[in-house]
Tab-separated table of C-alpha atoms and ligand atoms in Angstrom:
chain	number	residue	atom	x	y	z
X	240	MET	CA	-20.412	112.682	-157.956
X	241	GLU	CA	-18.116	115.334	-159.393
X	242	THR	CA	-15.062	114.937	-161.589
X	243	ILE	CA	-12.946	118.055	-161.933
X	244	LEU	CA	-10.712	118.635	-164.965
X	245	ARG	CA	-8.455	121.631	-165.532
X	246	GLY	CA	-7.024	123.388	-168.530
X	247	THR	CA	-4.279	125.960	-168.175
X	248	THR	CA	-6.667	128.288	-166.345
X	249	ARG	CA	-10.196	126.964	-166.715
X	250	GLU	CA	-11.769	124.376	-164.427
X	251	VAL	CA	-14.562	122.129	-165.716
X	252	VAL	CA	-16.802	120.275	-163.274
X	253	ILE	CA	-18.455	117.122	-164.613
X	254	SER	CA	-21.361	116.321	-162.321
X	255	THR	CA	-23.832	113.444	-162.258
X	256	ALA	CA	-26.443	116.135	-161.503
X	257	GLY	CA	-25.664	117.806	-164.853
X	258	PRO	CA	-25.566	119.898	-166.931
X	259	VAL	CA	-23.900	117.811	-169.620
X	260	VAL	CA	-20.249	118.536	-170.460
X	261	ILE	CA	-19.339	118.187	-174.165
X	262	ILE	CA	-15.978	116.630	-175.015
X	263	GLY	CA	-15.313	117.783	-178.601
X	264	GLU	CA	-14.443	114.860	-180.918
X	265	CYS	CA	-13.110	116.700	-183.978
X	266	ILE	CA	-9.362	116.491	-183.345
X	267	ASN	CA	-9.349	112.970	-184.770
X	268	PRO	CA	-7.869	111.785	-188.075
X	269	THR	CA	-10.895	109.574	-188.890
X	270	ARG	CA	-12.327	111.115	-192.073
X	271	ARG	CA	-10.029	114.145	-191.733
X	272	LYS	CA	-7.261	113.823	-194.322
X	273	LYS	CA	-6.282	117.446	-193.841
X	274	LEU	CA	-5.499	116.842	-190.163
X	275	VAL	CA	-3.140	114.001	-191.094
X	276	SER	CA	-1.378	115.918	-193.882
X	277	THR	CA	-0.889	119.101	-191.849
X	278	LEU	CA	0.322	117.226	-188.762
X	279	ARG	CA	2.746	115.238	-190.947
X	280	GLU	CA	4.236	118.561	-192.063
X	281	GLY	CA	4.487	119.743	-188.453
X	282	ASN	CA	1.931	122.441	-189.243
X	283	PHE	CA	-0.423	123.009	-186.282
X	284	GLU	CA	-2.633	125.716	-187.794
X	285	TYR	CA	-5.437	123.331	-188.728
X	286	VAL	CA	-5.474	121.542	-185.373
X	287	LEU	CA	-5.745	124.950	-183.669
X	288	GLU	CA	-8.558	125.915	-186.061
X	289	LEU	CA	-10.440	122.698	-185.141
X	290	ALA	CA	-9.988	123.587	-181.463
X	291	ARG	CA	-11.240	127.155	-181.929
X	292	GLU	CA	-14.279	126.037	-183.903
X	293	GLN	CA	-15.277	123.468	-181.287
X	294	ILE	CA	-14.839	125.903	-178.391
X	295	ASP	CA	-17.044	128.424	-180.248
X	296	ASP	CA	-19.605	125.615	-180.621
X	297	PHE	CA	-19.700	124.977	-176.828
X	298	ALA	CA	-17.108	122.232	-176.367
X	299	ASP	CA	-16.092	122.167	-172.677
X	300	VAL	CA	-13.174	119.735	-173.105
X	301	LEU	CA	-11.239	118.733	-176.253
X	302	ASP	CA	-10.486	115.121	-177.167
X	303	VAL	CA	-7.035	114.983	-178.777
X	304	ASN	CA	-6.419	112.007	-181.062
X	305	VAL	CA	-3.476	112.198	-183.445
X	306	GLY	CA	-3.285	108.491	-184.282
X	307	PHE	CA	-2.610	107.754	-187.947
X	308	PRO	CA	-0.438	105.193	-189.741
X	309	GLY	CA	3.269	105.815	-189.242
X	310	VAL	CA	2.825	108.502	-186.583
X	311	GLU	CA	5.383	108.882	-183.793
X	312	ASP	CA	2.745	109.792	-181.263
X	313	GLU	CA	5.143	109.840	-178.323
X	314	LYS	CA	6.544	112.941	-179.981
X	315	LEU	CA	3.465	114.352	-181.732
X	316	LEU	CA	0.858	114.093	-178.938
X	317	PRO	CA	2.875	116.216	-176.458
X	318	GLU	CA	3.633	118.756	-179.210
X	319	VAL	CA	-0.056	119.113	-180.040
X	320	VAL	CA	-0.971	119.351	-176.334
X	321	LYS	CA	1.563	122.132	-175.923
X	322	ALA	CA	0.260	124.028	-178.960
X	323	LEU	CA	-3.333	123.709	-177.720
X	324	GLU	CA	-2.462	124.829	-174.184
X	325	ASP	CA	-0.476	127.788	-175.522
X	326	ASN	CA	-3.638	128.998	-177.245
X	327	PHE	CA	-6.669	127.756	-175.281
X	328	ASP	CA	-7.540	127.398	-171.607
X	329	ILE	CA	-9.886	124.380	-171.577
X	330	PRO	CA	-9.014	120.852	-170.371
X	331	LEU	CA	-7.808	118.114	-172.723
X	332	CYS	CA	-8.749	114.463	-173.106
X	333	LEU	CA	-5.721	112.481	-174.320
X	334	ASP	CA	-6.989	109.855	-176.777
X	335	SER	CA	-4.309	107.293	-177.641
X	336	PRO	CA	-3.840	103.533	-177.380
X	337	ASN	CA	-0.146	104.144	-176.594
X	338	PRO	CA	0.548	104.593	-172.845
X	339	LYS	CA	3.959	106.107	-173.649
X	340	ALA	CA	2.348	108.848	-175.753
X	341	ILE	CA	-0.138	109.557	-172.951
X	342	GLU	CA	2.631	109.800	-170.376
X	343	ALA	CA	4.705	112.088	-172.602
X	344	ALA	CA	1.670	114.354	-173.072
X	345	LEU	CA	0.895	114.435	-169.335
X	346	LYS	CA	4.496	115.461	-168.741
X	347	VAL	CA	4.086	118.674	-170.763
X	348	SER	CA	0.468	119.489	-169.829
X	349	LYS	CA	-0.126	122.288	-167.354
X	350	GLY	CA	-3.663	121.147	-166.541
X	351	LYS	CA	-5.498	118.144	-165.151
X	352	CYS	CA	-6.165	115.952	-168.173
X	353	LEU	CA	-8.463	113.029	-168.832
X	354	ILE	CA	-6.715	109.840	-170.026
X	355	ASN	CA	-8.639	108.202	-172.910
X	356	SER	CA	-8.492	105.384	-172.138
X	357	VAL	CA	-7.917	102.604	-169.652
X	358	ASN	CA	-9.828	99.328	-169.893
X	359	GLY	CA	-10.263	96.213	-167.772
X	360	GLU	CA	-7.361	94.326	-169.417
X	361	GLU	CA	-4.514	93.621	-166.994
X	362	ARG	CA	-2.020	95.096	-169.422
X	363	SER	CA	-3.940	98.367	-169.632
X	364	LEU	CA	-4.515	98.677	-165.874
X	365	ARG	CA	-0.843	98.000	-165.116
X	366	ALA	CA	0.435	100.426	-167.741
X	367	LEU	CA	-1.860	103.371	-167.066
X	368	LEU	CA	-3.089	103.472	-163.458
X	369	PRO	CA	0.364	104.337	-162.046
X	370	VAL	CA	0.723	107.042	-164.714
X	371	ALA	CA	-2.677	108.544	-163.850
X	372	LYS	CA	-1.723	108.512	-160.166
X	373	GLU	CA	1.681	110.111	-160.773
X	374	TYR	CA	0.326	112.999	-162.854
X	375	GLY	CA	-2.984	113.432	-161.004
X	376	ALA	CA	-4.983	112.762	-164.161
X	377	ALA	CA	-8.544	111.491	-164.376
X	378	ILE	CA	-9.239	108.382	-166.489
X	379	ILE	CA	-11.869	107.011	-168.818
X	380	GLY	CA	-12.483	103.330	-168.072
X	381	LEU	CA	-13.783	101.336	-171.046
X	382	VAL	CA	-15.906	98.359	-170.005
X	383	MET	CA	-13.993	95.666	-171.881
X	384	ASP	CA	-11.379	93.272	-170.533
X	385	ASP	CA	-9.154	90.314	-171.382
X	386	ASP	CA	-12.254	88.391	-172.549
X	387	GLY	CA	-13.077	91.158	-175.056
X	388	ILE	CA	-16.405	92.992	-175.351
X	389	THR	CA	-19.486	91.488	-173.732
X	390	HIS	CA	-23.063	92.268	-174.791
X	391	ASP	CA	-24.402	91.667	-171.290
X	392	PRO	CA	-24.973	94.955	-169.385
X	393	GLU	CA	-24.469	93.196	-166.006
X	394	LYS	CA	-21.038	92.019	-167.155
X	395	ARG	CA	-20.162	95.501	-168.425
X	396	LEU	CA	-21.178	96.837	-164.991
X	397	ALA	CA	-18.884	94.286	-163.315
X	398	ILE	CA	-15.931	95.440	-165.448
X	399	ALA	CA	-16.676	99.071	-164.538
X	400	GLY	CA	-16.627	98.071	-160.859
X	401	LYS	CA	-13.315	96.288	-161.305
X	402	ILE	CA	-11.672	99.289	-163.008
X	403	ILE	CA	-12.897	101.625	-160.242
X	404	ASN	CA	-11.639	99.285	-157.487
X	405	ARG	CA	-8.239	98.900	-159.090
X	406	ALA	CA	-7.933	102.677	-159.561
X	407	VAL	CA	-8.868	103.371	-155.941
X	408	ALA	CA	-6.361	100.729	-154.762
X	409	GLU	CA	-3.706	102.615	-156.752
X	410	GLY	CA	-4.593	105.848	-154.909
X	411	ILE	CA	-6.732	107.471	-157.612
X	412	PRO	CA	-9.920	109.130	-156.255
X	413	ALA	CA	-13.064	107.195	-157.297
X	414	ALA	CA	-14.538	110.408	-158.704
X	415	ASP	CA	-11.635	110.601	-161.168
X	416	VAL	CA	-12.810	107.440	-162.946
X	417	ILE	CA	-15.269	108.210	-165.737
X	418	ILE	CA	-16.829	105.075	-167.208
X	419	ASP	CA	-17.374	104.478	-170.936
X	420	PRO	CA	-20.221	101.942	-171.365
X	421	LEU	CA	-19.164	101.369	-175.041
X	422	ALA	CA	-21.278	102.824	-177.848
X	423	MET	CA	-21.038	100.839	-181.091
X	424	ALA	CA	-22.430	100.972	-184.617
X	425	VAL	CA	-26.124	100.095	-184.718
X	426	SER	CA	-25.756	99.272	-188.426
X	427	ALA	CA	-23.568	96.296	-187.481
X	428	ASP	CA	-25.689	95.107	-184.535
X	429	PRO	CA	-29.347	96.093	-184.124
X	430	GLY	CA	-29.147	95.520	-180.349
X	431	ALA	CA	-26.014	97.633	-179.844
X	432	CYS	CA	-27.670	100.827	-178.596
X	433	MET	CA	-29.981	98.983	-176.215
X	434	VAL	CA	-27.021	97.170	-174.638
X	435	THR	CA	-25.309	100.539	-174.152
X	436	LEU	CA	-28.436	102.145	-172.655
X	437	GLY	CA	-28.928	99.173	-170.317
X	438	THR	CA	-25.309	99.481	-169.188
X	439	ILE	CA	-25.650	103.234	-168.597
X	440	LYS	CA	-28.735	102.718	-166.406
X	441	LEU	CA	-27.009	100.025	-164.326
X	442	ILE	CA	-23.837	102.068	-163.806
X	443	SER	CA	-25.847	105.175	-162.966
X	444	SER	CA	-28.009	103.444	-160.352
X	445	ARG	CA	-25.429	101.085	-158.832
X	446	LEU	CA	-22.166	103.048	-159.062
X	447	GLY	CA	-23.245	106.671	-159.581
X	448	HIS	CA	-20.160	107.553	-161.627
X	449	ASN	CA	-19.800	110.079	-164.417
X	450	MET	CA	-19.976	108.499	-167.867
X	451	THR	CA	-18.767	109.344	-171.361
X	452	MET	CA	-19.137	107.582	-174.731
X	453	GLY	CA	-18.260	108.140	-178.377
X	454	ALA	CA	-21.705	109.475	-179.231
X	455	SER	CA	-21.143	109.474	-183.004
X	456	ASN	CA	-19.948	105.853	-183.084
X	457	ILE	CA	-23.484	104.501	-183.277
X	458	SER	CA	-24.217	106.036	-186.693
X	459	PHE	CA	-21.166	104.758	-188.611
X	460	GLY	CA	-22.221	103.447	-192.017
X	461	LEU	CA	-25.650	105.107	-192.054
X	462	PRO	CA	-27.040	108.213	-193.813
X	463	GLU	CA	-28.257	111.382	-192.031
X	464	ARG	CA	-26.133	110.600	-188.978
X	465	GLU	CA	-27.180	113.690	-187.048
X	466	TYR	CA	-30.736	112.442	-186.505
X	467	LEU	CA	-29.507	109.133	-185.136
X	468	ASN	CA	-26.832	110.745	-183.002
X	469	SER	CA	-29.279	113.281	-181.526
X	470	SER	CA	-31.929	110.746	-180.596
X	471	PHE	CA	-29.389	108.391	-179.066
X	472	LEU	CA	-27.710	111.251	-177.219
X	473	ALA	CA	-31.015	112.313	-175.616
X	474	LEU	CA	-31.784	108.772	-174.461
X	475	ALA	CA	-28.225	108.236	-173.208
X	476	ILE	CA	-28.229	111.515	-171.263
X	477	ALA	CA	-31.591	110.658	-169.693
X	478	ALA	CA	-30.072	107.287	-168.678
X	479	GLY	CA	-26.963	108.862	-167.094
X	480	ILE	CA	-24.305	109.896	-169.631
X	481	THR	CA	-22.753	113.122	-168.311
X	482	CYS	CA	-19.844	113.956	-170.655
X	483	PRO	CA	-20.270	112.530	-174.185
X	484	ILE	CA	-17.495	112.747	-176.763
X	485	ALA	CA	-19.396	114.365	-179.629
X	486	HIS	CA	-19.275	116.824	-182.528
X	487	PRO	CA	-20.014	120.126	-180.730
X	488	GLY	CA	-21.373	121.965	-183.787
X	489	LYS	CA	-23.748	119.129	-184.587
X	490	SER	CA	-24.767	118.109	-181.073
X	491	ALA	CA	-24.762	121.123	-178.737
X	492	MET	CA	-28.414	121.925	-179.509
X	493	ALA	CA	-29.524	118.351	-178.797
X	494	VAL	CA	-27.461	118.294	-175.591
X	495	ARG	CA	-28.856	121.589	-174.331
X	496	ALA	CA	-32.406	120.697	-175.358
X	497	THR	CA	-32.086	117.474	-173.356
X	498	ASP	CA	-30.740	119.296	-170.274
X	499	LEU	CA	-33.682	121.721	-170.501
X	500	VAL	CA	-36.214	118.893	-170.800
X	501	LEU	CA	-34.598	117.182	-167.784
X	502	GLY	CA	-35.086	120.311	-165.669
X	503	ARG	CA	-31.385	121.182	-165.484
X	504	ASP	CA	-31.458	124.555	-167.243
X	505	ASP	CA	-33.289	127.236	-165.238
X	506	TYR	CA	-35.060	129.805	-167.411
X	507	ALA	CA	-33.673	127.935	-170.477
X	508	ILE	CA	-30.552	130.118	-170.285
X	509	ARG	CA	-28.132	127.587	-171.748
X	510	TYR	CA	-30.608	126.418	-174.403
X	511	ILE	CA	-31.256	129.976	-175.563
X	512	GLU	CA	-27.525	130.741	-175.587
X	513	ALA	CA	-26.929	127.838	-178.001
X	514	ALA	CA	-29.962	128.768	-180.108
X	515	GLN	CA	-28.667	132.333	-180.540
X	516	LYS	CA	-25.359	130.997	-181.779
X	517	LEU	CA	-27.196	128.791	-184.275
X	518	LYS	CA	-29.162	131.800	-185.548
X	519	LYS	CA	-26.007	133.864	-185.999
X	520	ASN	CA	-24.557	131.186	-188.254
X	521	THR	CA	-27.571	130.878	-190.584
K	750	THG	N1	-14.905	106.101	-176.492
K	750	THG	C1	-13.837	106.797	-176.062
K	750	THG	N2	-13.055	107.498	-176.921
K	750	THG	C2	-13.325	107.483	-178.246
K	750	THG	C3	-14.424	106.773	-178.730
K	750	THG	C4	-15.227	106.063	-177.814
K	750	THG	N3	-12.530	108.199	-179.120
K	750	THG	C5	-12.694	108.042	-180.543
K	750	THG	C6	-14.157	107.844	-180.900
K	750	THG	N4	-14.710	106.798	-180.089
K	750	THG	C7	-14.915	109.130	-180.660
K	750	THG	N5	-14.552	110.121	-181.639
K	750	THG	C8	-15.155	110.200	-182.892
K	750	THG	C9	-14.680	111.145	-183.773
K	750	THG	C10	-15.307	111.348	-184.999
K	750	THG	C11	-16.404	110.577	-185.338
K	750	THG	C12	-16.855	109.597	-184.490
K	750	THG	C13	-16.244	109.415	-183.243
K	750	THG	C14	-17.134	110.821	-186.612
K	750	THG	N6	-17.275	112.095	-187.001
K	750	THG	C15	-18.033	112.479	-188.155
K	750	THG	C16	-17.194	113.347	-189.072
K	750	THG	O1	-16.315	114.035	-188.585
K	750	THG	O2	-17.515	113.336	-190.254
K	750	THG	C17	-19.238	113.324	-187.774
K	750	THG	C18	-20.224	112.627	-186.936
K	750	THG	C19	-21.512	113.427	-186.850
K	750	THG	O3	-22.254	113.489	-187.830
K	750	THG	O4	-21.778	114.010	-185.752
K	750	THG	O5	-17.656	109.943	-187.229
K	750	THG	O6	-16.214	105.397	-178.161
K	750	THG	N7	-13.565	106.802	-174.746
């Protein structure tokens, strides 16, 4: 299955056959005080710098999250989208819990964006599916619903199926629904990663959809996060994750190594390309 996203000029194909597409996570105020302070001043230099850095580090798509206390994201998210599209050609993933901010951003975007995110709650489906349809956007469907988050992979699969069916009924192509199997901190729940991996395998074999996840979520609260993130990323990609939201600078090597090991990188071209970049920076 293929999901196509577009920036102002560049098209990105996310395919269940690989190779893996990296959605850069760094435009996110979590642990980035400077992003909050510069955005509060209406200064977009730092957000553009974060975009440039991630693109240099092999991000294919940029997640854009400008949620911080007191923000008027209906105004700020479209402004940031415009600034990014004025400077870069890659597709954007609009990361906000506010459907009005997402719609305002879609209104100004010149590309085909990814909405981050819809979930199985009635309120979410009703607010966002018509918006995705109207603007021709793809969506990320989080496998949680009005009963909250389940730890049973079969139930997560059922929620994924429900989101896909509802999207298709609304006129959204099935391929434009990317499922998020939910990656959560392993420090808080020792079984968390195994539940996620079980869900990925089920969705991959039964539904065959593209899948994303917040790859760095699993290591919250633990030291040396890169080791944890890299090992989980490899397992998750082998199980069927095709477009993780991750830190490009810290994860591109692990992603490309995994694609090579899985036989999706002829002559190791993409692996060597990333390795040369790494060498240049040391
Ligand atoms: N699913 C979907 N969207 C999401 C998430 C998800 N968006 C937000 C979040 N989860 C994914 N984004 C981040 C962004 C930053 C970090 C974690 C998740 C983070 N970053 C560390 C930092 O910047 O210091 C670096 C992590 C690292 O060492 O690689 O913690 O689950 N659909």
